[in-house]
mmCIF file of C-alpha atoms in Angstrom:
data_model
loop_
_atom_site.group_PDB
_atom_site.id
_atom_site.type_symbol
_atom_site.label_atom_id
_atom_site.label_comp_id
_atom_site.label_asym_id
_atom_site.label_seq_id
_atom_site.Cartn_x
_atom_site.Cartn_y
_atom_site.Cartn_z
ATOM 1 C CA UNK A 381 3.032 -2.630 22.255
ATOM 2 C CA UNK A 382 1.980 -3.992 18.906
ATOM 3 C CA UNK A 383 4.215 -1.518 17.088
ATOM 4 C CA UNK A 384 7.186 -2.512 19.270
ATOM 5 C CA UNK A 385 6.567 -6.178 18.536
ATOM 6 C CA UNK A 386 6.514 -5.420 14.801
ATOM 7 C CA UNK A 387 9.900 -3.700 15.106
ATOM 8 C CA UNK A 388 11.174 -6.758 16.992
ATOM 9 C CA UNK A 389 9.727 -8.912 14.163
ATOM 10 C CA UNK A 390 7.562 -10.864 16.617
ATOM 11 C CA UNK A 391 4.436 -10.751 14.471
ATOM 12 C CA UNK A 392 2.403 -13.231 16.502
ATOM 13 C CA UNK A 393 2.809 -11.133 19.664
ATOM 14 C CA UNK A 394 2.122 -7.973 17.630
ATOM 15 C CA UNK A 395 -1.149 -9.466 16.388
ATOM 16 C CA UNK A 396 -2.195 -10.483 19.931
ATOM 17 C CA UNK A 397 -1.597 -6.948 21.227
ATOM 18 C CA UNK A 398 -3.359 -5.413 18.221
ATOM 19 C CA UNK A 399 -6.453 -7.580 18.686
ATOM 20 C CA UNK A 400 -6.509 -6.742 22.416
ATOM 21 C CA UNK A 401 -6.273 -3.019 21.625
ATOM 22 C CA UNK A 402 -9.024 -3.341 19.000
ATOM 23 C CA UNK A 403 -11.370 -4.933 21.538
ATOM 24 C CA UNK A 404 -10.662 -2.212 24.098
ATOM 25 C CA UNK A 405 -11.110 0.607 21.585
ATOM 26 C CA UNK A 406 -14.352 -0.906 20.336
ATOM 27 C CA UNK A 407 -15.679 -1.363 23.875
ATOM 28 C CA UNK A 408 -15.074 2.267 24.802
ATOM 29 C CA UNK A 409 -16.072 3.650 21.381
ATOM 30 C CA UNK A 410 -12.639 5.085 20.633
ATOM 31 C CA UNK A 411 -12.007 5.932 16.943
ATOM 32 C CA UNK A 412 -8.414 4.722 17.271
ATOM 33 C CA UNK A 413 -9.805 1.305 16.451
ATOM 34 C CA UNK A 414 -8.979 2.287 12.856
ATOM 35 C CA UNK A 415 -5.278 2.440 13.719
ATOM 36 C CA UNK A 416 -5.468 -1.190 14.808
ATOM 37 C CA UNK A 417 -6.648 -2.158 11.332
ATOM 38 C CA UNK A 418 -3.522 -0.495 9.935
ATOM 39 C CA UNK A 419 -1.333 -2.391 12.397
ATOM 40 C CA UNK A 420 -3.004 -5.680 11.499
ATOM 41 C CA UNK A 421 -2.558 -5.054 7.783
ATOM 42 C CA UNK A 422 1.145 -4.303 8.375
ATOM 43 C CA UNK A 423 1.546 -7.445 10.471
ATOM 44 C CA UNK A 424 -0.068 -9.671 7.866
ATOM 45 C CA UNK A 425 1.816 -7.998 5.012
ATOM 46 C CA UNK A 426 5.089 -8.631 6.843
ATOM 47 C CA UNK A 427 4.047 -12.275 7.142
ATOM 48 C CA UNK A 428 3.137 -12.329 3.403
ATOM 49 C CA UNK A 429 -0.430 -13.255 4.335
ATOM 50 C CA UNK A 430 -1.896 -11.083 1.619
ATOM 51 C CA UNK A 431 -5.548 -12.054 2.046
ATOM 52 C CA UNK A 432 -5.480 -10.971 5.695
ATOM 53 C CA UNK A 433 -3.558 -7.778 4.857
ATOM 54 C CA UNK A 434 -6.215 -7.006 2.236
ATOM 55 C CA UNK A 435 -9.043 -7.802 4.661
ATOM 56 C CA UNK A 436 -7.816 -5.411 7.361
ATOM 57 C CA UNK A 437 -6.895 -2.680 4.892
ATOM 58 C CA UNK A 438 -10.406 -2.962 3.454
ATOM 59 C CA UNK A 439 -11.902 -2.518 6.965
ATOM 60 C CA UNK A 440 -9.650 0.510 7.454
ATOM 61 C CA UNK A 441 -10.612 1.983 4.071
ATOM 62 C CA UNK A 442 -14.350 1.584 4.700
ATOM 63 C CA UNK A 443 -14.068 3.281 8.074
ATOM 64 C CA UNK A 444 -12.072 6.136 6.550
ATOM 65 C CA UNK A 445 -14.677 6.670 3.847
ATOM 66 C CA UNK A 446 -17.349 6.853 6.555
ATOM 67 C CA UNK A 447 -15.342 9.339 8.602
ATOM 68 C CA UNK A 448 -13.627 11.516 5.990
ATOM 69 C CA UNK A 449 -15.077 10.642 2.572
ATOM 70 C CA UNK A 450 -13.682 8.610 -0.323
ATOM 71 C CA UNK A 451 -11.258 11.301 -1.521
ATOM 72 C CA UNK A 452 -9.430 11.918 1.745
ATOM 73 C CA UNK A 453 -5.660 11.568 1.767
ATOM 74 C CA UNK A 454 -5.861 8.565 4.113
ATOM 75 C CA UNK A 455 -8.506 6.804 1.993
ATOM 76 C CA UNK A 456 -6.321 7.297 -1.092
ATOM 77 C CA UNK A 457 -3.397 5.792 0.805
ATOM 78 C CA UNK A 458 -5.467 2.776 1.819
ATOM 79 C CA UNK A 459 -6.480 2.189 -1.818
ATOM 80 C CA UNK A 460 -2.818 2.402 -2.823
ATOM 81 C CA UNK A 461 -1.922 -0.127 -0.132
ATOM 82 C CA UNK A 462 -4.627 -2.461 -1.424
ATOM 83 C CA UNK A 463 -3.111 -2.184 -4.907
ATOM 84 C CA UNK A 464 0.320 -3.101 -3.553
ATOM 85 C CA UNK A 465 -1.048 -6.032 -1.542
ATOM 86 C CA UNK A 466 -2.906 -7.410 -4.564
ATOM 87 C CA UNK A 467 0.269 -7.036 -6.616
ATOM 88 C CA UNK A 468 2.265 -8.898 -3.974
ATOM 89 C CA UNK A 469 -0.416 -11.577 -3.994
ATOM 90 C CA UNK A 470 0.040 -11.876 -7.762
ATOM 91 C CA UNK A 471 -3.362 -10.507 -8.789
ATOM 92 C CA UNK A 472 -2.289 -7.952 -11.384
ATOM 93 C CA UNK A 473 -5.831 -7.056 -12.479
ATOM 94 C CA UNK A 474 -6.998 -6.297 -8.922
ATOM 95 C CA UNK A 475 -3.789 -4.311 -8.344
ATOM 96 C CA UNK A 476 -4.550 -2.228 -11.438
ATOM 97 C CA UNK A 477 -8.171 -1.781 -10.345
ATOM 98 C CA UNK A 478 -7.270 -0.462 -6.898
ATOM 99 C CA UNK A 479 -4.428 1.701 -8.151
ATOM 100 C CA UNK A 480 -6.852 3.242 -10.660
ATOM 101 C CA UNK A 481 -9.382 3.850 -7.862
ATOM 102 C CA UNK A 482 -6.626 5.543 -5.854
ATOM 103 C CA UNK A 483 -5.703 7.697 -8.872
ATOM 104 C CA UNK A 484 -9.341 8.759 -9.295
ATOM 105 C CA UNK A 485 -9.603 9.636 -5.612
ATOM 106 C CA UNK A 486 -6.379 11.681 -5.780
ATOM 107 C CA UNK A 487 -7.678 13.537 -8.848
ATOM 108 C CA UNK A 488 -10.904 14.365 -6.966
ATOM 109 C CA UNK A 489 -9.048 15.944 -4.062
ATOM 110 C CA UNK A 490 -9.063 19.745 -3.914
ATOM 111 C CA UNK A 491 -5.323 19.887 -4.553
ATOM 112 C CA UNK A 492 -3.911 16.609 -5.881
ATOM 113 C CA UNK A 493 -0.774 15.946 -3.842
ATOM 114 C CA UNK A 494 2.299 15.013 -5.840
ATOM 115 C CA UNK A 495 3.532 12.572 -3.189
ATOM 116 C CA UNK A 496 0.449 10.383 -3.636
ATOM 117 C CA UNK A 497 0.746 10.677 -7.415
ATOM 118 C CA UNK A 498 4.410 9.645 -7.194
ATOM 119 C CA UNK A 499 3.526 6.615 -5.082
ATOM 120 C CA UNK A 500 0.789 5.586 -7.502
ATOM 121 C CA UNK A 501 3.167 5.899 -10.462
ATOM 122 C CA UNK A 502 5.652 3.638 -8.652
ATOM 123 C CA UNK A 503 2.921 1.032 -8.151
ATOM 124 C CA UNK A 504 1.873 1.401 -11.808
ATOM 125 C CA UNK A 505 5.494 0.746 -12.832
ATOM 126 C CA UNK A 506 5.663 -2.370 -10.668
ATOM 127 C CA UNK A 507 2.322 -3.646 -12.006
ATOM 128 C CA UNK A 508 3.442 -3.092 -15.598
ATOM 129 C CA UNK A 509 6.782 -4.774 -14.855
ATOM 130 C CA UNK A 510 5.141 -7.796 -13.290
ATOM 131 C CA UNK A 511 2.787 -8.021 -16.284
ATOM 132 C CA UNK A 512 5.791 -7.909 -18.649
ATOM 133 C CA UNK A 513 4.729 -4.555 -20.133
ATOM 134 C CA UNK A 514 8.187 -3.018 -20.390
ATOM 135 C CA UNK A 515 7.252 0.087 -22.411
ATOM 136 C CA UNK A 516 4.470 0.994 -19.949
ATOM 137 C CA UNK A 517 6.837 0.330 -17.065
ATOM 138 C CA UNK A 518 9.452 2.683 -18.516
ATOM 139 C CA UNK A 519 6.827 5.402 -19.073
ATOM 140 C CA UNK A 520 5.697 5.138 -15.446
ATOM 141 C CA UNK A 521 9.312 5.203 -14.253
ATOM 142 C CA UNK A 522 9.914 8.393 -16.230
ATOM 143 C CA UNK A 523 6.762 9.851 -14.649
ATOM 144 C CA UNK A 524 8.123 8.878 -11.214
ATOM 145 C CA UNK A 525 11.440 10.534 -11.983
ATOM 146 C CA UNK A 526 9.802 13.817 -13.058
ATOM 147 C CA UNK A 527 7.469 13.923 -10.035
ATOM 148 C CA UNK A 528 10.319 13.136 -7.642
ATOM 149 C CA UNK A 529 12.301 16.060 -9.032
ATOM 150 C CA UNK A 530 9.349 18.428 -8.537
ATOM 151 C CA UNK A 531 8.693 17.488 -4.900
ATOM 152 C CA UNK A 532 12.353 17.367 -3.950
ATOM 153 C CA UNK A 533 12.597 13.636 -3.286
ATOM 154 C CA UNK A 534 15.871 12.162 -4.484
ATOM 155 C CA UNK A 535 14.769 10.820 -7.861
ATOM 156 C CA UNK A 536 17.758 8.525 -8.190
ATOM 157 C CA UNK A 537 17.228 6.713 -4.874
ATOM 158 C CA UNK A 538 13.549 6.253 -5.712
ATOM 159 C CA UNK A 539 14.448 4.950 -9.182
ATOM 160 C CA UNK A 540 17.013 2.532 -7.752
ATOM 161 C CA UNK A 541 14.445 1.171 -5.268
ATOM 162 C CA UNK A 542 11.855 0.684 -8.002
ATOM 163 C CA UNK A 543 14.361 -0.887 -10.409
ATOM 164 C CA UNK A 544 15.551 -3.314 -7.738
ATOM 165 C CA UNK A 545 11.959 -4.415 -7.109
ATOM 166 C CA UNK A 546 11.314 -4.780 -10.825
ATOM 167 C CA UNK A 547 14.569 -6.661 -11.423
ATOM 168 C CA UNK A 548 13.592 -9.149 -8.740
ATOM 169 C CA UNK A 549 10.169 -9.530 -10.384
ATOM 170 C CA UNK A 550 11.770 -10.278 -13.747
ATOM 171 C CA UNK A 551 14.176 -12.700 -12.056
ATOM 172 C CA UNK A 552 11.225 -14.544 -10.471
ATOM 173 C CA UNK A 553 9.524 -14.795 -13.870
ATOM 174 C CA UNK A 554 12.715 -16.120 -15.472
ATOM 175 C CA UNK A 555 12.939 -13.070 -17.762
ATOM 176 C CA UNK A 556 16.127 -11.749 -16.217
#
């Protein structure tokens, strides 16, 4: 129900259903409790309540590390989400820190997946853009473009999405 409420953009109802599910899962010892943390982080991110989104993503990450280890694909994704949430919150240094942790985890995987590397390069580009580091941003965007071509993702649509986000960032800073 929580997922349906998110799609309907009723985030308060989504949170109520998520907390109810979390309590039930915890009571019966069901590992799907972790999925509730993801739902809660999505809900709070949609509401731009970054501290709460970070809190629930951190719970999710810690549980994943306990279940699958720090270099699992899901743990890497959670670190990447933390980087994006910190960036949205305006904490560029924390965003860099968590994106770097995600990069290290991806590099420690048996076969580093290009999709995760592409996502991390996109976040690096947004961090550099928000920090006003245009040359770094362009280097990361070029990296994104090359990785997108290799994995078959449409590099132009990905570039347009990233440029739109960065343009808005520069507009907010008054550097547009």
